[in-house]
Amino acid sequence: LAQDQLLPLVNAANSTPAAAMAPIYQAALGVVAALALEASPASATLLRISRAPPAELSSFDMGCFMEADPSPLEQGGAKGRSYRGLVSTTVSGRTCQKWSATHPWKEAAAIEPISDKKSKIDEETETMAWGNGLGNHNYCRNPDSSMGLPWCFTMDPNEGHKKEMCEIPKCPPHPRDFPEEANDLKNEVEATDCECADQLYGSTVTTKDTAVPLSLVDKKQQKGKKPCNCGRSRR
């Protein structure tokens, strides 16, 4: 179907009394419908996608929030302040407002973004000081720890729905024993070759008359739970 097929219909409409226009209009509508049917399949696909409901987030994208910092190596992340997932709707289904936007709630943009800060203790150990996770997005966060879990300002201009909590699961308790790991790290840092001998024997100064019963060595090792790493060189 091309433009020359529509032209006779237009000419007929210009030379026909108004009372006889209905059949011509019907014919024109038929041509337009035929053109629509000949449209590319891609157009039809885009139309279906625009009407489809948003896809649900995977558990990975949704994430979970920590009620308390799980480790002495972390700070400032309790009550979901460390949450960095992609949930952007509240428990009532309302869409979250961007933290950088001023409409409908100017208070959102008034909160200053604070970056997360990592620090290295050694090659294998890092500490984390959690920021507030804000930026040019509308994901649920708890920047001021004002609620017990992540929340957001909503796009609803109604004052009663200004701030709402988000439906995010709690993270399970961390299986690692961080106090014990910190104690092990302390022993490792202190246990240089000579200091390790001090821990085991009480002194590195020996004479020909020095003697340490093996039973005492064993008790000293047990008291500290872990033997020193005397044979391992420092990195």
Short mmCIF file of N, CA and C in Angstrom, two decimals, residues 58-209:
data_model
loop_
_atom_site.label_atom_id
_atom_site.label_comp_id
_atom_site.label_asym_id
_atom_site.label_seq_id
_atom_site.Cartn_x
_atom_site.Cartn_y
_atom_site.Cartn_z
N SER A 58 15.71 -10.08 40.79
CA SER A 58 16.23 -11.35 41.28
C SER A 58 16.66 -11.17 42.73
N SER A 59 16.86 -12.28 43.43
CA SER A 59 17.29 -12.19 44.82
C SER A 59 18.66 -11.53 44.92
N PHE A 60 19.49 -11.70 43.88
CA PHE A 60 20.82 -11.07 43.87
C PHE A 60 20.68 -9.55 43.79
N ASP A 61 19.81 -9.06 42.89
CA ASP A 61 19.62 -7.63 42.74
C ASP A 61 18.91 -7.03 43.95
N MET A 62 17.98 -7.79 44.53
CA MET A 62 17.26 -7.30 45.70
C MET A 62 18.18 -7.21 46.90
N GLY A 63 18.98 -8.25 47.12
CA GLY A 63 19.91 -8.25 48.24
C GLY A 63 19.20 -8.42 49.57
N CYS A 64 19.90 -8.11 50.65
CA CYS A 64 19.35 -8.17 52.00
C CYS A 64 20.03 -7.10 52.83
N PHE A 65 19.46 -6.79 54.00
CA PHE A 65 20.06 -5.74 54.82
C PHE A 65 20.52 -6.31 56.16
N MET A 66 21.59 -5.72 56.69
CA MET A 66 22.16 -6.14 57.96
C MET A 66 21.54 -5.32 59.09
N GLU A 67 21.05 -6.01 60.13
CA GLU A 67 20.52 -5.31 61.30
C GLU A 67 21.65 -4.67 62.10
N ALA A 68 22.79 -5.33 62.13
CA ALA A 68 23.95 -4.82 62.88
C ALA A 68 25.20 -5.07 62.06
N ASP A 69 26.25 -4.32 62.33
CA ASP A 69 27.52 -4.58 61.65
C ASP A 69 27.98 -5.99 61.98
N PRO A 70 28.28 -6.80 60.96
CA PRO A 70 28.60 -8.20 61.20
C PRO A 70 30.02 -8.46 61.68
N SER A 71 30.82 -7.41 61.75
CA SER A 71 32.24 -7.61 62.06
C SER A 71 32.83 -6.38 62.71
N PRO A 72 33.83 -6.56 63.57
CA PRO A 72 34.57 -5.39 64.08
C PRO A 72 35.28 -4.62 62.98
N LEU A 73 35.41 -5.26 61.82
CA LEU A 73 36.07 -4.60 60.69
C LEU A 73 35.14 -3.68 59.93
N GLU A 74 33.85 -3.66 60.29
CA GLU A 74 32.87 -2.78 59.64
C GLU A 74 32.27 -1.84 60.67
N GLN A 75 31.92 -0.63 60.21
CA GLN A 75 31.25 0.31 61.10
C GLN A 75 30.29 1.19 60.29
N GLY A 76 29.19 1.58 60.92
CA GLY A 76 28.24 2.50 60.30
C GLY A 76 27.25 1.86 59.36
N GLY A 77 27.17 0.51 59.36
CA GLY A 77 26.28 -0.14 58.40
C GLY A 77 25.03 -0.74 59.00
N ALA A 78 24.80 -0.56 60.30
CA ALA A 78 23.64 -1.17 60.97
C ALA A 78 22.33 -0.59 60.47
N LYS A 79 21.24 -1.32 60.70
CA LYS A 79 19.87 -0.94 60.30
C LYS A 79 19.76 -0.78 58.79
N GLY A 80 20.56 -1.52 58.07
CA GLY A 80 20.47 -1.46 56.61
C GLY A 80 21.16 -0.27 55.98
N ARG A 81 21.98 0.45 56.74
CA ARG A 81 22.70 1.59 56.14
C ARG A 81 23.73 1.10 55.13
N SER A 82 24.15 -0.15 55.25
CA SER A 82 25.11 -0.72 54.31
C SER A 82 24.42 -1.36 53.10
N TYR A 83 23.08 -1.29 53.04
CA TYR A 83 22.36 -1.92 51.92
C TYR A 83 22.68 -1.19 50.61
N ARG A 84 23.03 -1.97 49.59
CA ARG A 84 23.35 -1.41 48.28
C ARG A 84 22.59 -2.15 47.17
N GLY A 85 21.43 -2.70 47.50
CA GLY A 85 20.62 -3.42 46.51
C GLY A 85 19.84 -2.48 45.61
N LEU A 86 19.00 -3.07 44.75
CA LEU A 86 18.33 -2.30 43.69
C LEU A 86 16.82 -2.18 43.88
N VAL A 87 16.30 -2.43 45.07
CA VAL A 87 14.87 -2.27 45.31
C VAL A 87 14.52 -0.78 45.24
N SER A 88 13.47 -0.44 44.49
CA SER A 88 13.10 0.98 44.31
C SER A 88 11.61 1.21 44.51
N THR A 89 10.94 0.30 45.22
CA THR A 89 9.54 0.48 45.57
C THR A 89 9.37 0.20 47.06
N THR A 90 8.32 0.77 47.65
CA THR A 90 8.10 0.62 49.08
C THR A 90 7.17 -0.55 49.37
N VAL A 91 6.90 -0.79 50.65
CA VAL A 91 6.04 -1.90 51.04
C VAL A 91 4.63 -1.74 50.49
N SER A 92 4.22 -0.50 50.22
CA SER A 92 2.87 -0.26 49.68
C SER A 92 2.86 -0.30 48.15
N GLY A 93 4.03 -0.49 47.54
CA GLY A 93 4.10 -0.53 46.08
C GLY A 93 4.38 0.81 45.43
N ARG A 94 4.59 1.85 46.22
CA ARG A 94 4.86 3.18 45.66
C ARG A 94 6.31 3.26 45.16
N THR A 95 6.49 4.02 44.08
CA THR A 95 7.82 4.19 43.49
C THR A 95 8.62 5.19 44.30
N CYS A 96 9.89 4.90 44.49
CA CYS A 96 10.77 5.79 45.24
C CYS A 96 11.18 7.00 44.40
N GLN A 97 11.35 8.11 45.05
CA GLN A 97 11.86 9.32 44.42
C GLN A 97 13.38 9.24 44.35
N LYS A 98 13.97 9.82 43.32
CA LYS A 98 15.43 9.90 43.24
C LYS A 98 15.97 10.73 44.41
N TRP A 99 17.09 10.28 44.97
CA TRP A 99 17.69 11.00 46.08
C TRP A 99 18.25 12.35 45.65
N SER A 100 18.51 12.51 44.37
CA SER A 100 19.05 13.77 43.85
C SER A 100 17.96 14.72 43.38
N ALA A 101 16.69 14.29 43.44
CA ALA A 101 15.58 15.11 42.94
C ALA A 101 14.93 15.92 44.06
N THR A 102 14.25 17.00 43.68
CA THR A 102 13.57 17.87 44.66
C THR A 102 12.06 17.76 44.58
N HIS A 103 11.55 17.00 43.64
CA HIS A 103 10.10 16.84 43.49
C HIS A 103 9.72 15.36 43.58
N PRO A 104 8.69 15.05 44.37
CA PRO A 104 7.82 15.97 45.11
C PRO A 104 8.36 16.39 46.47
N TRP A 105 9.48 15.79 46.93
CA TRP A 105 9.97 16.10 48.28
C TRP A 105 11.40 16.64 48.20
N LYS A 106 11.56 17.92 48.54
CA LYS A 106 12.88 18.57 48.44
C LYS A 106 13.87 18.03 49.46
N GLU A 107 13.36 17.41 50.55
CA GLU A 107 14.26 16.89 51.59
C GLU A 107 15.20 15.81 51.07
N ALA A 108 14.80 15.11 50.01
CA ALA A 108 15.64 14.02 49.48
C ALA A 108 16.99 14.55 49.01
N ALA A 109 16.96 15.63 48.23
CA ALA A 109 18.21 16.19 47.68
C ALA A 109 19.02 16.93 48.74
N ALA A 110 18.40 17.22 49.88
CA ALA A 110 19.12 17.95 50.93
C ALA A 110 20.07 17.06 51.72
N ILE A 111 19.94 15.74 51.59
CA ILE A 111 20.83 14.83 52.31
C ILE A 111 22.13 14.68 51.52
N GLU A 112 23.23 15.01 52.16
CA GLU A 112 24.54 14.99 51.48
C GLU A 112 25.02 13.55 51.29
N PRO A 113 25.40 13.17 50.06
CA PRO A 113 25.95 11.82 49.85
C PRO A 113 27.28 11.64 50.59
N ILE A 114 27.46 10.46 51.18
CA ILE A 114 28.71 10.11 51.87
C ILE A 114 29.22 8.80 51.28
N SER A 115 30.45 8.78 50.84
CA SER A 115 31.02 7.60 50.18
C SER A 115 31.45 6.54 51.19
N ASP A 116 31.41 5.28 50.75
CA ASP A 116 31.98 4.20 51.55
C ASP A 116 33.51 4.33 51.52
N LYS A 117 34.15 3.96 52.64
CA LYS A 117 35.61 4.08 52.70
C LYS A 117 36.23 2.76 53.16
N LYS A 118 37.06 2.19 52.30
CA LYS A 118 37.79 0.97 52.64
C LYS A 118 39.22 1.32 53.05
N SER A 119 39.73 0.58 54.02
CA SER A 119 41.12 0.74 54.44
C SER A 119 41.75 -0.63 54.57
N LYS A 120 43.01 -0.73 54.21
CA LYS A 120 43.72 -2.01 54.27
C LYS A 120 44.52 -2.12 55.55
N ILE A 121 44.36 -3.26 56.23
CA ILE A 121 45.21 -3.58 57.37
C ILE A 121 46.46 -4.31 56.89
N ASP A 122 46.24 -5.28 56.02
CA ASP A 122 47.33 -5.99 55.37
C ASP A 122 46.83 -6.46 54.01
N GLU A 123 47.58 -7.36 53.38
CA GLU A 123 47.24 -7.78 52.02
C GLU A 123 45.89 -8.50 51.95
N GLU A 124 45.47 -9.09 53.05
CA GLU A 124 44.26 -9.90 53.04
C GLU A 124 43.10 -9.31 53.85
N THR A 125 43.34 -8.27 54.61
CA THR A 125 42.33 -7.76 55.54
C THR A 125 42.01 -6.30 55.26
N GLU A 126 40.71 -5.99 55.17
CA GLU A 126 40.26 -4.63 54.94
C GLU A 126 39.22 -4.23 55.99
N THR A 127 39.16 -2.95 56.29
CA THR A 127 38.09 -2.42 57.12
C THR A 127 37.16 -1.61 56.22
N MET A 128 35.91 -1.46 56.65
CA MET A 128 34.93 -0.70 55.87
C MET A 128 34.19 0.28 56.78
N ALA A 129 34.23 1.55 56.41
CA ALA A 129 33.41 2.57 57.05
C ALA A 129 32.30 2.92 56.06
N TRP A 130 31.08 2.48 56.36
CA TRP A 130 29.98 2.64 55.42
C TRP A 130 29.52 4.09 55.31
N GLY A 131 29.33 4.54 54.08
CA GLY A 131 28.71 5.84 53.84
C GLY A 131 27.20 5.67 53.85
N ASN A 132 26.49 6.56 53.12
CA ASN A 132 25.03 6.44 53.12
C ASN A 132 24.46 5.90 51.81
N GLY A 133 25.32 5.66 50.81
CA GLY A 133 24.86 5.01 49.58
C GLY A 133 24.00 5.85 48.67
N LEU A 134 23.96 7.17 48.88
CA LEU A 134 23.10 8.03 48.05
C LEU A 134 23.80 8.43 46.76
N GLY A 135 22.98 8.78 45.75
CA GLY A 135 23.48 9.19 44.45
C GLY A 135 22.31 9.53 43.55
N ASN A 136 22.55 9.55 42.26
CA ASN A 136 21.51 9.89 41.29
C ASN A 136 20.69 8.64 40.95
N HIS A 137 19.99 8.11 41.94
CA HIS A 137 19.18 6.90 41.77
C HIS A 137 18.01 6.95 42.76
N ASN A 138 17.11 6.00 42.64
CA ASN A 138 15.95 5.97 43.55
C ASN A 138 15.88 4.65 44.32
N TYR A 139 17.03 4.03 44.59
CA TYR A 139 17.05 2.78 45.33
C TYR A 139 16.85 3.03 46.83
N CYS A 140 16.25 2.08 47.49
CA CYS A 140 15.98 2.18 48.93
C CYS A 140 17.31 2.25 49.70
N ARG A 141 17.38 3.16 50.64
CA ARG A 141 18.57 3.32 51.48
C ARG A 141 18.11 3.74 52.89
N ASN A 142 19.04 3.76 53.82
CA ASN A 142 18.77 4.27 55.16
C ASN A 142 19.90 5.22 55.52
N PRO A 143 19.97 6.38 54.86
CA PRO A 143 21.15 7.25 54.97
C PRO A 143 21.36 7.84 56.35
N ASP A 144 20.27 8.04 57.10
CA ASP A 144 20.38 8.68 58.41
C ASP A 144 20.07 7.72 59.56
N SER A 145 19.92 6.43 59.24
CA SER A 145 19.58 5.42 60.25
C SER A 145 18.31 5.78 61.02
N SER A 146 17.40 6.49 60.36
CA SER A 146 16.18 6.95 61.04
C SER A 146 15.12 5.86 61.14
N MET A 147 15.27 4.79 60.37
CA MET A 147 14.35 3.67 60.45
C MET A 147 15.14 2.39 60.71
N GLY A 148 14.44 1.33 60.99
CA GLY A 148 15.12 0.07 61.30
C GLY A 148 15.54 -0.72 60.09
N LEU A 149 15.23 -0.22 58.88
CA LEU A 149 15.60 -0.88 57.63
C LEU A 149 15.56 0.16 56.52
N PRO A 150 16.02 -0.18 55.32
CA PRO A 150 16.04 0.80 54.23
C PRO A 150 14.65 1.36 53.91
N TRP A 151 14.62 2.62 53.46
CA TRP A 151 13.38 3.33 53.16
C TRP A 151 13.66 4.29 52.00
N CYS A 152 12.64 5.06 51.64
CA CYS A 152 12.85 6.09 50.62
C CYS A 152 11.73 7.12 50.68
N PHE A 153 11.97 8.29 50.08
CA PHE A 153 10.90 9.24 49.81
C PHE A 153 10.14 8.70 48.61
N THR A 154 8.81 8.82 48.62
CA THR A 154 8.02 8.27 47.52
C THR A 154 7.65 9.37 46.52
N MET A 155 7.15 8.95 45.38
CA MET A 155 6.67 9.89 44.36
C MET A 155 5.24 10.35 44.64
N ASP A 156 4.67 9.89 45.72
CA ASP A 156 3.32 10.30 46.11
C ASP A 156 3.39 11.66 46.82
N PRO A 157 2.70 12.70 46.30
CA PRO A 157 2.77 14.03 46.93
C PRO A 157 1.96 14.12 48.22
N ASN A 158 1.25 13.06 48.58
CA ASN A 158 0.48 13.04 49.81
C ASN A 158 1.43 12.96 51.01
N GLU A 159 1.28 13.88 51.95
CA GLU A 159 2.17 13.94 53.12
C GLU A 159 2.19 12.63 53.90
N GLY A 160 1.06 11.92 53.91
CA GLY A 160 0.98 10.68 54.65
C GLY A 160 1.83 9.56 54.07
N HIS A 161 2.27 9.72 52.83
CA HIS A 161 3.10 8.69 52.18
C HIS A 161 4.44 9.29 51.73
N LYS A 162 4.89 10.30 52.43
CA LYS A 162 6.15 10.98 52.08
C LYS A 162 7.34 10.03 52.17
N LYS A 163 7.46 9.32 53.28
CA LYS A 163 8.54 8.34 53.50
C LYS A 163 7.93 6.99 53.84
N GLU A 164 8.46 5.96 53.21
CA GLU A 164 7.97 4.61 53.51
C GLU A 164 9.13 3.63 53.53
N MET A 165 8.98 2.60 54.34
CA MET A 165 9.98 1.53 54.38
C MET A 165 9.87 0.66 53.14
N CYS A 166 10.94 -0.05 52.82
CA CYS A 166 10.96 -0.93 51.66
C CYS A 166 10.93 -2.40 52.12
N GLU A 167 10.39 -3.24 51.28
CA GLU A 167 10.27 -4.66 51.61
C GLU A 167 11.53 -5.40 51.18
N ILE A 168 12.47 -5.48 52.10
CA ILE A 168 13.77 -6.09 51.84
C ILE A 168 14.04 -7.10 52.95
N PRO A 169 14.46 -8.30 52.63
CA PRO A 169 14.71 -9.31 53.68
C PRO A 169 15.96 -9.00 54.50
N LYS A 170 15.94 -9.47 55.75
CA LYS A 170 17.11 -9.35 56.61
C LYS A 170 18.17 -10.37 56.18
N CYS A 171 19.42 -10.01 56.29
CA CYS A 171 20.50 -10.96 56.02
C CYS A 171 20.61 -11.95 57.18
N PRO A 172 20.94 -13.19 56.90
CA PRO A 172 21.14 -14.16 57.99
C PRO A 172 22.38 -13.80 58.79
N PRO A 173 22.48 -14.30 60.03
CA PRO A 173 23.68 -14.02 60.84
C PRO A 173 24.93 -14.49 60.12
N HIS A 174 26.01 -13.75 60.28
CA HIS A 174 27.26 -14.09 59.60
C HIS A 174 27.88 -15.32 60.25
N PRO A 175 28.24 -16.33 59.47
CA PRO A 175 28.76 -17.57 60.06
C PRO A 175 30.17 -17.46 60.62
N ARG A 176 30.91 -16.43 60.25
CA ARG A 176 32.30 -16.33 60.69
C ARG A 176 32.38 -15.80 62.12
N ASP A 177 33.40 -16.21 62.83
CA ASP A 177 33.65 -15.77 64.20
C ASP A 177 34.69 -14.65 64.15
N PHE A 178 34.22 -13.41 63.99
CA PHE A 178 35.14 -12.31 63.78
C PHE A 178 35.99 -11.97 65.00
N PRO A 179 35.44 -12.02 66.23
CA PRO A 179 36.33 -11.78 67.39
C PRO A 179 37.50 -12.76 67.44
N GLU A 180 37.24 -14.04 67.12
CA GLU A 180 38.31 -15.03 67.13
C GLU A 180 39.32 -14.74 66.01
N GLU A 181 38.79 -14.31 64.84
CA GLU A 181 39.69 -13.98 63.74
C GLU A 181 40.57 -12.78 64.10
N ALA A 182 39.97 -11.79 64.78
CA ALA A 182 40.74 -10.62 65.19
C ALA A 182 41.83 -11.01 66.19
N ASN A 183 41.51 -11.94 67.10
CA ASN A 183 42.51 -12.41 68.06
C ASN A 183 43.64 -13.17 67.36
N ASP A 184 43.27 -13.99 66.37
CA ASP A 184 44.29 -14.71 65.60
C ASP A 184 45.19 -13.75 64.86
N LEU A 185 44.56 -12.68 64.30
CA LEU A 185 45.35 -11.68 63.57
C LEU A 185 46.32 -10.98 64.51
N LYS A 186 45.85 -10.69 65.73
CA LYS A 186 46.71 -10.05 66.73
C LYS A 186 47.92 -10.93 67.03
N ASN A 187 47.67 -12.24 67.23
CA ASN A 187 48.77 -13.15 67.52
C ASN A 187 49.75 -13.23 66.36
N GLU A 188 49.20 -13.20 65.15
CA GLU A 188 50.06 -13.31 63.96
C GLU A 188 50.94 -12.08 63.82
N VAL A 189 50.35 -10.90 64.06
CA VAL A 189 51.11 -9.65 63.94
C VAL A 189 52.22 -9.59 64.99
N GLU A 190 51.91 -10.05 66.21
CA GLU A 190 52.89 -9.96 67.29
C GLU A 190 53.97 -11.04 67.21
N ALA A 191 53.65 -12.14 66.52
CA ALA A 191 54.52 -13.32 66.60
C ALA A 191 55.63 -13.28 65.56
N THR A 192 56.58 -12.36 65.74
CA THR A 192 57.81 -12.43 64.95
C THR A 192 58.67 -13.53 65.55
N ASP A 193 59.75 -13.87 64.87
CA ASP A 193 60.54 -15.04 65.30
C ASP A 193 60.98 -14.96 66.76
N CYS A 194 61.58 -13.81 67.16
CA CYS A 194 62.08 -13.71 68.52
C CYS A 194 60.94 -13.55 69.52
N GLU A 195 59.94 -12.74 69.17
CA GLU A 195 58.82 -12.54 70.07
C GLU A 195 58.06 -13.83 70.30
N CYS A 196 58.03 -14.67 69.26
CA CYS A 196 57.34 -15.95 69.40
C CYS A 196 58.02 -16.80 70.45
N ALA A 197 59.33 -16.78 70.49
CA ALA A 197 60.07 -17.52 71.50
C ALA A 197 59.75 -16.97 72.88
N ASP A 198 59.59 -15.62 72.98
CA ASP A 198 59.24 -15.01 74.26
C ASP A 198 57.88 -15.52 74.73
N GLN A 199 56.93 -15.62 73.78
CA GLN A 199 55.59 -16.08 74.16
C GLN A 199 55.63 -17.52 74.66
N LEU A 200 56.44 -18.34 74.02
CA LEU A 200 56.47 -19.76 74.40
C LEU A 200 57.32 -20.02 75.64
N TYR A 201 58.47 -19.38 75.69
CA TYR A 201 59.46 -19.75 76.71
C TYR A 201 59.68 -18.68 77.78
N GLY A 202 59.15 -17.48 77.56
CA GLY A 202 59.35 -16.43 78.55
C GLY A 202 60.55 -15.56 78.28
N SER A 203 61.49 -16.02 77.44
CA SER A 203 62.68 -15.23 77.13
C SER A 203 63.39 -15.84 75.95
N THR A 204 64.12 -15.00 75.23
CA THR A 204 64.97 -15.51 74.14
C THR A 204 66.42 -15.60 74.58
N VAL A 205 66.68 -15.19 75.80
CA VAL A 205 68.05 -15.27 76.32
C VAL A 205 68.24 -16.64 76.96
N THR A 206 69.14 -17.44 76.43
CA THR A 206 69.37 -18.79 76.94
C THR A 206 70.82 -18.98 77.33
N THR A 207 71.03 -19.92 78.22
CA THR A 207 72.38 -20.30 78.62
C THR A 207 72.50 -21.81 78.49
N LYS A 208 73.69 -22.34 78.81
CA LYS A 208 73.88 -23.78 78.71
C LYS A 208 73.04 -24.53 79.73
N ASP A 209 72.59 -23.78 80.80
CA ASP A 209 71.81 -24.44 81.84
C ASP A 209 70.30 -24.29 81.64
#
